[in-house]
Amino acid sequence: MTIHITTNRSCVLLRALTVEIRDMPIPPVGDDDVLVKVEATGICGSDLHTYSHGGVGYNFIKEPQVLGHESAGTIIGVGVNVTSLKVGDRVAIEPTRFCRKCYNCRIGKTNVCRFFKQASMPGNPGTLSQYFTCESDLAVKIPDSLSWEEAGCIQPLAVAVQLARRARFSAGQTLAIFGCGPLGCMVMAVAQAFGISKILAFDVVPKRVEFAKGFGADYVSLVPRKPEGMTYHEWAETWKVSALDEAGVDSWGVDVVVEASGAESAMHAGMSFVHIGGTYVQAGLGQAVTPFPTFSIVAKEIDVIGTVRYTAGCYQAAIDLMSKKRVDLRPMITAVFPLTRSVEALEAIRRGDDLKVVIMNQL
């Protein structure tokens, strides 16, 4: 297979808060790979964290790093062993590569593969470039009915689908979401599709609360400030009484809490809002909680669940939800930038100007 590509403009992180648009090499296309002309890439919280701090968690860049992992595009080349895809197919790129051999992979938990590698993590080229090579089974077909901007949101929606599966969302449940950023809103959208009966949404940013109100939340509220001298538990229990009463939810609490902000106050509030025997899902990347609410977890027998990335079928489920119009993410996309203006896109998110930003890779 011979394809002549003269440039591969990419958004490259050099250090915290410093990116450049550089021409980067394209990894060779192996026998089982496909070469994708990337059309759109969504920017998420982990991208912002990497841009702002030079890495995520304990994993920091040691050399220039191409950003991006929420991408979709058109196949322009296929390896000799690839039969399920062809040149011209529109695909969403699954950014996580898993070994398929470790214990977790063998039992279906590929999202926590012991040896996983993910696009845009240090040492692994990201997808915020004009072209990207990936294994063919990590390219999932998407219908013509989805715009490229929407396709740039498939990956985080797949993450929300994984969360819903982990939390066992089911019709008739009540749900409280703390954090109305992109992930929180996508969880809200999936919850509606799964038949959740009442959704409560909370945030500290007024415009995000207002957006959640129009995006399907049945009750929204700003997170109140904790008075000095009051413990987090006291504050959360007091707030819970008034919030649940206003929302028309039994004072016992909600069935499921999703913490999608990473804020310590939201974690404590979530432990109070969930009822005895309920489910608490931690999805936001935050700092350690001091003290960790072990008493509430034990006394209320709360199922505490962590969730990360996605597993088999989540991408297809996300695509089906969007193509069948059960989930419409278009209102979330508040800004679109060309790749050449990636710095402006990242800074817009860092300032909190936009909810969901999509970058068009060929512009």
Tab-separated table of C-alpha atoms in Angstrom:
chain	number	residue	atom	x	y	z
A	1	MET	CA	0.000	0.000	0.000
A	2	THR	CA	1.489	3.322	-1.074
A	3	ILE	CA	-0.119	6.590	-0.027
A	4	HIS	CA	1.655	9.876	-0.564
A	5	ILE	CA	0.950	12.356	2.227
A	6	THR	CA	3.019	15.504	2.249
A	7	THR	CA	2.062	16.933	5.630
A	8	ASN	CA	0.533	15.752	8.885
A	9	ARG	CA	-0.230	18.875	10.886
A	10	SER	CA	-0.590	17.979	14.563
A	11	CYS	CA	-1.236	19.755	17.853
A	12	VAL	CA	1.850	19.004	19.934
A	13	LEU	CA	2.233	19.695	23.654
A	14	LEU	CA	5.785	20.769	24.519
A	15	ARG	CA	5.196	21.478	28.206
A	16	ALA	CA	2.356	22.686	30.380
A	17	LEU	CA	0.387	25.466	28.656
A	18	THR	CA	2.619	25.364	25.576
A	19	VAL	CA	1.536	23.744	22.304
A	20	GLU	CA	2.684	24.090	18.711
A	21	ILE	CA	1.267	23.009	15.376
A	22	ARG	CA	3.964	20.739	13.937
A	23	ASP	CA	4.310	18.371	11.030
A	24	MET	CA	4.597	14.908	12.610
A	25	PRO	CA	5.431	11.508	11.104
A	26	ILE	CA	2.624	9.038	10.460
A	27	PRO	CA	3.141	5.574	11.986
A	28	PRO	CA	3.392	2.908	9.270
A	29	VAL	CA	0.226	1.002	8.407
A	30	GLY	CA	0.620	-2.623	9.461
A	31	ASP	CA	-1.125	-5.614	7.924
A	32	ASP	CA	-4.017	-5.336	10.399
A	33	ASP	CA	-4.175	-1.535	10.540
A	34	VAL	CA	-6.071	1.261	8.852
A	35	LEU	CA	-4.975	4.797	8.040
A	36	VAL	CA	-7.580	7.408	8.932
A	37	LYS	CA	-7.881	10.922	7.579
A	38	VAL	CA	-9.050	12.492	10.819
A	39	GLU	CA	-11.908	14.958	10.376
A	40	ALA	CA	-12.940	15.944	13.900
A	41	THR	CA	-11.657	15.679	17.461
A	42	GLY	CA	-13.518	16.541	20.629
A	43	ILE	CA	-11.605	18.098	23.509
A	44	CYS	CA	-12.294	16.718	26.977
A	45	GLY	CA	-11.329	17.260	30.591
A	46	SER	CA	-8.301	14.992	30.463
A	47	ASP	CA	-7.005	16.917	27.423
A	48	LEU	CA	-7.397	20.133	29.404
A	49	HIS	CA	-5.639	18.600	32.406
A	50	THR	CA	-2.766	17.404	30.233
A	51	TYR	CA	-2.504	20.812	28.568
A	52	SER	CA	-2.639	22.693	31.872
A	53	HIS	CA	-0.300	20.473	33.893
A	54	GLY	CA	1.767	18.544	31.355
A	55	GLY	CA	0.131	15.236	32.193
A	56	VAL	CA	-2.623	13.488	34.128
A	57	GLY	CA	-2.240	11.954	37.570
A	58	TYR	CA	1.352	10.753	37.914
A	59	ASN	CA	1.930	10.424	34.183
A	60	PHE	CA	3.692	13.469	32.729
A	61	ILE	CA	5.167	14.022	29.293
A	62	LYS	CA	8.908	13.615	28.827
A	63	GLU	CA	8.988	14.607	25.155
A	64	PRO	CA	6.718	16.473	22.704
A	65	GLN	CA	3.296	14.836	22.769
A	66	VAL	CA	0.482	14.931	20.194
A	67	LEU	CA	-2.799	15.586	22.021
A	68	GLY	CA	-6.320	14.319	21.359
A	69	HIS	CA	-8.239	11.049	21.630
A	70	GLU	CA	-11.915	11.764	20.754
A	71	SER	CA	-11.691	11.473	16.976
A	72	ALA	CA	-13.441	10.326	13.842
A	73	GLY	CA	-12.578	10.383	10.168
A	74	THR	CA	-12.425	8.591	6.829
A	75	ILE	CA	-10.326	5.525	6.043
A	76	ILE	CA	-7.837	6.213	3.252
A	77	GLY	CA	-5.709	3.071	3.553
A	78	VAL	CA	-6.079	-0.505	4.801
A	79	GLY	CA	-3.610	-3.249	5.661
A	80	VAL	CA	-3.510	-6.448	3.622
A	81	ASN	CA	-5.328	-8.494	6.290
A	82	VAL	CA	-8.209	-6.042	6.772
A	83	THR	CA	-11.493	-7.277	5.307
A	84	SER	CA	-14.130	-5.627	7.506
A	85	LEU	CA	-13.312	-2.067	6.450
A	86	LYS	CA	-12.523	-0.359	3.173
A	87	VAL	CA	-11.231	2.926	1.866
A	88	GLY	CA	-13.968	5.557	2.151
A	89	ASP	CA	-15.603	4.174	5.300
A	90	ARG	CA	-16.460	6.765	7.949
A	91	VAL	CA	-15.232	5.596	11.342
A	92	ALA	CA	-14.861	6.607	14.965
A	93	ILE	CA	-11.462	5.788	16.457
A	94	GLU	CA	-11.282	3.880	19.738
A	95	PRO	CA	-8.172	5.426	21.330
A	96	THR	CA	-7.421	2.698	23.884
A	97	ARG	CA	-5.271	-0.245	22.805
A	98	PHE	CA	-5.423	-3.281	25.067
A	99	CYS	CA	-3.254	-6.389	25.167
A	100	ARG	CA	-6.071	-8.993	24.880
A	101	LYS	CA	-3.981	-11.389	27.014
A	102	CYS	CA	-3.980	-10.185	30.622
A	103	TYR	CA	-6.551	-11.390	33.155
A	104	ASN	CA	-8.721	-8.285	32.885
A	105	CYS	CA	-8.814	-8.465	29.098
A	106	ARG	CA	-9.753	-12.139	29.195
A	107	ILE	CA	-12.760	-11.460	31.445
A	108	GLY	CA	-13.943	-8.506	29.363
A	109	LYS	CA	-12.519	-5.623	31.396
A	110	THR	CA	-10.425	-4.285	28.567
A	111	ASN	CA	-10.820	-0.740	29.900
A	112	VAL	CA	-8.544	-1.672	32.798
A	113	CYS	CA	-6.106	-3.806	30.825
A	114	ARG	CA	-2.857	-4.161	32.762
A	115	PHE	CA	-0.843	-3.061	29.765
A	116	PHE	CA	-3.217	-0.666	28.002
A	117	LYS	CA	-1.975	2.220	25.906
A	118	GLN	CA	-4.057	5.204	24.972
A	119	ALA	CA	-3.721	7.845	22.313
A	120	SER	CA	-2.461	11.145	23.793
A	121	MET	CA	-1.069	9.556	26.947
A	122	PRO	CA	2.680	10.175	27.323
A	123	GLY	CA	4.581	8.084	24.780
A	124	ASN	CA	1.508	7.415	22.620
A	125	PRO	CA	0.682	9.759	19.720
A	126	GLY	CA	-2.707	11.422	20.032
A	127	THR	CA	-5.331	11.849	17.339
A	128	LEU	CA	-5.281	15.649	17.117
A	129	SER	CA	-3.526	15.441	13.771
A	130	GLN	CA	-4.535	15.223	10.136
A	131	TYR	CA	-3.821	11.487	9.880
A	132	PHE	CA	-3.768	8.625	12.365
A	133	THR	CA	-2.957	4.923	12.104
A	134	CYS	CA	-4.824	2.435	14.293
A	135	GLU	CA	-5.649	-1.250	14.475
A	136	SER	CA	-8.631	-2.035	12.274
A	137	ASP	CA	-10.771	-3.395	15.102
A	138	LEU	CA	-10.443	-0.033	16.860
A	139	ALA	CA	-12.136	1.768	13.956
A	140	VAL	CA	-15.926	1.600	14.296
A	141	LYS	CA	-18.146	2.448	11.341
A	142	ILE	CA	-20.438	5.443	11.683
A	143	PRO	CA	-23.438	6.328	9.496
A	144	ASP	CA	-23.570	9.230	7.061
A	145	SER	CA	-26.371	10.751	9.148
A	146	LEU	CA	-23.914	11.866	11.834
A	147	SER	CA	-22.040	15.099	11.205
A	148	TRP	CA	-18.302	15.168	11.827
A	149	GLU	CA	-18.880	17.474	14.786
A	150	GLU	CA	-21.189	14.889	16.348
A	151	ALA	CA	-18.749	12.101	15.508
A	152	GLY	CA	-16.120	13.946	17.539
A	153	CYS	CA	-18.314	13.316	20.606
A	154	ILE	CA	-18.729	9.540	20.244
A	155	GLN	CA	-15.829	8.601	22.530
A	156	PRO	CA	-17.065	10.489	25.629
A	157	LEU	CA	-20.594	9.219	24.999
A	158	ALA	CA	-19.175	5.682	25.011
A	159	VAL	CA	-17.597	6.514	28.384
A	160	ALA	CA	-21.045	7.579	29.633
A	161	VAL	CA	-22.531	4.319	28.340
A	162	GLN	CA	-19.878	2.373	30.267
A	163	LEU	CA	-20.745	4.365	33.387
A	164	ALA	CA	-24.451	3.599	32.950
A	165	ARG	CA	-23.676	-0.111	32.621
A	166	ARG	CA	-21.435	-0.072	35.697
A	167	ALA	CA	-24.104	1.740	37.724
A	168	ARG	CA	-26.858	-0.506	36.343
A	169	PHE	CA	-29.087	2.361	35.216
A	170	SER	CA	-32.667	1.183	34.841
A	171	ALA	CA	-36.085	2.640	34.174
A	172	GLY	CA	-37.793	4.266	37.151
A	173	GLN	CA	-34.656	5.172	39.096
A	174	THR	CA	-33.789	8.573	40.512
A	175	LEU	CA	-30.351	10.033	39.750
A	176	ALA	CA	-28.302	12.955	41.076
A	177	ILE	CA	-25.402	14.248	38.981
A	178	PHE	CA	-22.777	16.485	40.550
A	179	GLY	CA	-20.937	18.359	37.810
A	180	CYS	CA	-22.671	19.562	34.643
A	181	GLY	CA	-19.620	19.600	32.398
A	182	PRO	CA	-19.396	17.484	29.230
A	183	LEU	CA	-19.275	14.140	31.057
A	184	GLY	CA	-22.074	15.036	33.455
A	185	CYS	CA	-24.299	16.165	30.584
A	186	MET	CA	-23.554	13.038	28.555
A	187	VAL	CA	-24.443	10.886	31.563
A	188	MET	CA	-27.662	12.887	31.753
A	189	ALA	CA	-28.410	12.124	28.101
A	190	VAL	CA	-27.712	8.410	28.519
A	191	ALA	CA	-29.812	8.316	31.690
A	192	GLN	CA	-32.799	9.659	29.770
A	193	ALA	CA	-32.290	7.039	27.074
A	194	PHE	CA	-32.141	4.328	29.753
A	195	GLY	CA	-35.454	5.483	31.249
A	196	ILE	CA	-34.272	7.121	34.486
A	197	SER	CA	-37.415	8.738	35.917
A	198	LYS	CA	-35.969	11.828	37.583
A	199	ILE	CA	-32.611	13.547	37.127
A	200	LEU	CA	-31.191	16.107	39.550
A	201	ALA	CA	-28.190	18.144	38.386
A	202	PHE	CA	-25.827	20.354	40.406
A	203	ASP	CA	-22.859	22.575	39.599
A	204	VAL	CA	-21.082	25.688	40.863
A	205	VAL	CA	-21.195	27.443	37.463
A	206	PRO	CA	-24.536	29.180	36.769
A	207	LYS	CA	-24.450	28.804	32.979
A	208	ARG	CA	-23.799	25.062	33.275
A	209	VAL	CA	-26.738	24.682	35.629
A	210	GLU	CA	-28.898	26.624	33.173
A	211	PHE	CA	-27.743	24.401	30.305
A	212	ALA	CA	-28.552	21.243	32.291
A	213	LYS	CA	-32.053	22.589	32.881
A	214	GLY	CA	-32.674	22.705	29.148
A	215	PHE	CA	-30.849	19.455	28.441
A	216	GLY	CA	-33.147	17.128	30.337
A	217	ALA	CA	-32.571	17.600	34.061
A	218	ASP	CA	-35.801	17.594	36.055
A	219	TYR	CA	-34.289	19.682	38.841
A	220	VAL	CA	-31.191	21.870	38.844
A	221	SER	CA	-29.424	23.893	41.497
A	222	LEU	CA	-26.194	25.686	42.199
A	223	VAL	CA	-24.078	24.030	44.858
A	224	PRO	CA	-24.379	26.170	48.022
A	225	ARG	CA	-21.286	27.379	49.827
A	226	LYS	CA	-20.361	25.442	52.973
A	227	PRO	CA	-20.516	27.736	56.032
A	228	GLU	CA	-17.377	28.032	58.126
A	229	GLY	CA	-17.399	25.836	61.195
A	230	MET	CA	-19.708	23.258	59.624
A	231	THR	CA	-18.388	19.831	58.618
A	232	TYR	CA	-18.936	18.557	55.091
A	233	HIS	CA	-21.319	15.931	56.446
A	234	GLU	CA	-23.408	18.503	58.333
A	235	TRP	CA	-23.466	20.814	55.327
A	236	ALA	CA	-24.408	18.037	52.903
A	237	GLU	CA	-27.169	16.625	55.110
A	238	THR	CA	-28.702	20.083	55.573
A	239	TRP	CA	-28.582	20.841	51.863
A	240	LYS	CA	-29.938	17.406	50.993
A	241	VAL	CA	-33.162	17.988	52.946
A	242	SER	CA	-34.058	21.193	51.108
A	243	ALA	CA	-32.870	20.045	47.667
A	244	LEU	CA	-34.756	16.757	47.685
A	245	ASP	CA	-37.889	18.474	48.955
A	246	GLU	CA	-37.729	21.050	46.150
A	247	ALA	CA	-37.049	18.297	43.601
A	248	GLY	CA	-39.993	16.219	44.777
A	249	VAL	CA	-37.804	13.261	45.697
A	250	ASP	CA	-38.283	11.174	48.823
A	251	SER	CA	-36.115	12.527	51.652
A	252	TRP	CA	-34.593	9.056	51.930
A	253	GLY	CA	-32.381	9.927	48.952
A	254	VAL	CA	-31.780	9.073	45.296
A	255	ASP	CA	-31.051	5.627	43.867
A	256	VAL	CA	-27.837	6.601	42.096
A	257	VAL	CA	-25.340	9.441	42.491
A	258	VAL	CA	-22.791	10.254	39.784
A	259	GLU	CA	-19.945	12.527	40.875
A	260	ALA	CA	-18.555	13.999	37.650
A	261	SER	CA	-16.736	17.092	38.903
A	262	GLY	CA	-13.884	15.791	41.056
A	263	ALA	CA	-14.688	18.406	43.724
A	264	GLU	CA	-14.331	17.319	47.338
A	265	SER	CA	-17.560	19.043	48.346
A	266	ALA	CA	-19.470	17.191	45.625
A	267	MET	CA	-18.100	13.848	46.795
A	268	HIS	CA	-19.328	14.451	50.338
A	269	ALA	CA	-22.677	15.710	49.055
A	270	GLY	CA	-23.071	12.638	46.895
A	271	MET	CA	-22.563	10.344	49.863
A	272	SER	CA	-25.384	12.166	51.642
A	273	PHE	CA	-27.793	12.345	48.700
A	274	VAL	CA	-27.680	8.615	47.904
A	275	HIS	CA	-30.090	6.526	49.941
A	276	ILE	CA	-29.206	3.531	52.101
A	277	GLY	CA	-28.255	0.631	49.836
A	278	GLY	CA	-27.879	2.941	46.840
A	279	THR	CA	-25.068	3.376	44.322
A	280	TYR	CA	-22.393	6.081	44.244
A	281	VAL	CA	-20.314	6.409	41.050
A	282	GLN	CA	-17.044	8.351	41.023
A	283	ALA	CA	-16.282	9.586	37.520
A	284	GLY	CA	-14.647	12.955	38.143
A	285	LEU	CA	-10.875	13.161	38.456
A	286	GLY	CA	-10.233	14.870	41.775
A	287	GLN	CA	-7.888	15.031	44.718
A	288	ALA	CA	-7.986	12.825	47.811
A	289	VAL	CA	-10.963	13.450	50.096
A	290	THR	CA	-10.108	14.241	53.712
A	291	PRO	CA	-11.572	12.609	55.649
A	292	PHE	CA	-12.871	9.918	53.337
A	293	PRO	CA	-16.522	9.231	54.287
A	294	THR	CA	-16.031	5.621	55.316
A	295	PHE	CA	-18.745	5.788	57.975
A	296	SER	CA	-21.414	6.696	55.419
A	297	ILE	CA	-20.241	3.974	53.034
A	298	VAL	CA	-20.429	1.296	55.712
A	299	ALA	CA	-23.492	2.485	57.639
A	300	LYS	CA	-25.538	3.054	54.470
A	301	GLU	CA	-24.049	0.028	52.675
A	302	ILE	CA	-23.387	2.155	49.604
A	303	ASP	CA	-22.052	0.494	46.473
A	304	VAL	CA	-19.101	2.732	45.566
A	305	ILE	CA	-18.085	2.334	41.929
A	306	GLY	CA	-15.203	3.761	39.952
A	307	THR	CA	-15.518	3.945	36.191
A	308	VAL	CA	-13.022	4.690	33.444
A	309	ARG	CA	-12.959	4.516	29.645
A	310	TYR	CA	-15.270	1.967	27.935
A	311	THR	CA	-15.600	-1.742	27.160
A	312	ALA	CA	-16.688	-3.832	24.178
A	313	GLY	CA	-19.890	-2.589	22.613
A	314	CYS	CA	-19.932	0.840	24.244
A	315	TYR	CA	-18.830	2.588	21.049
A	316	GLN	CA	-21.506	0.870	18.986
A	317	ALA	CA	-24.111	1.632	21.645
A	318	ALA	CA	-23.105	5.299	21.616
A	319	ILE	CA	-23.321	5.432	17.807
A	320	ASP	CA	-26.740	3.741	17.864
A	321	LEU	CA	-28.073	6.159	20.485
A	322	MET	CA	-26.992	9.111	18.352
A	323	SER	CA	-28.033	7.762	14.956
A	324	LYS	CA	-31.473	6.730	16.260
A	325	LYS	CA	-31.923	10.201	17.795
A	326	ARG	CA	-32.302	8.867	21.318
A	327	VAL	CA	-29.387	11.097	22.281
A	328	ASP	CA	-28.758	14.495	20.669
A	329	LEU	CA	-25.414	16.023	21.625
A	330	ARG	CA	-25.544	18.907	19.157
A	331	PRO	CA	-26.667	21.453	21.781
A	332	MET	CA	-23.546	20.618	23.806
A	333	ILE	CA	-21.161	21.608	21.006
A	334	THR	CA	-20.695	25.290	21.751
A	335	ALA	CA	-17.576	26.010	19.672
A	336	VAL	CA	-15.751	24.586	16.655
A	337	PHE	CA	-12.134	25.476	15.840
A	338	PRO	CA	-9.731	24.535	13.043
A	339	LEU	CA	-6.698	22.500	14.060
A	340	THR	CA	-4.496	25.482	13.283
A	341	ARG	CA	-6.213	27.319	16.156
A	342	SER	CA	-5.907	24.539	18.714
A	343	VAL	CA	-4.335	26.879	21.273
A	344	GLU	CA	-7.432	29.082	21.165
A	345	ALA	CA	-9.637	26.021	21.573
A	346	LEU	CA	-7.728	24.800	24.639
A	347	GLU	CA	-7.667	28.245	26.191
A	348	ALA	CA	-11.419	28.669	25.631
A	349	ILE	CA	-12.027	25.479	27.606
A	350	ARG	CA	-9.540	26.487	30.302
A	351	ARG	CA	-11.390	29.776	30.790
A	352	GLY	CA	-14.693	27.945	31.005
A	353	ASP	CA	-16.089	29.766	27.968
A	354	ASP	CA	-17.496	26.652	26.302
A	355	LEU	CA	-19.071	23.353	27.253
A	356	LYS	CA	-17.933	21.072	24.432
A	357	VAL	CA	-15.327	22.115	21.893
A	358	VAL	CA	-14.658	20.218	18.670
A	359	ILE	CA	-11.585	20.740	16.490
A	360	MET	CA	-11.737	20.136	12.729
A	361	ASN	CA	-8.458	18.357	11.955
A	362	GLN	CA	-8.204	19.172	8.262
A	363	LEU	CA	-8.575	22.938	8.703
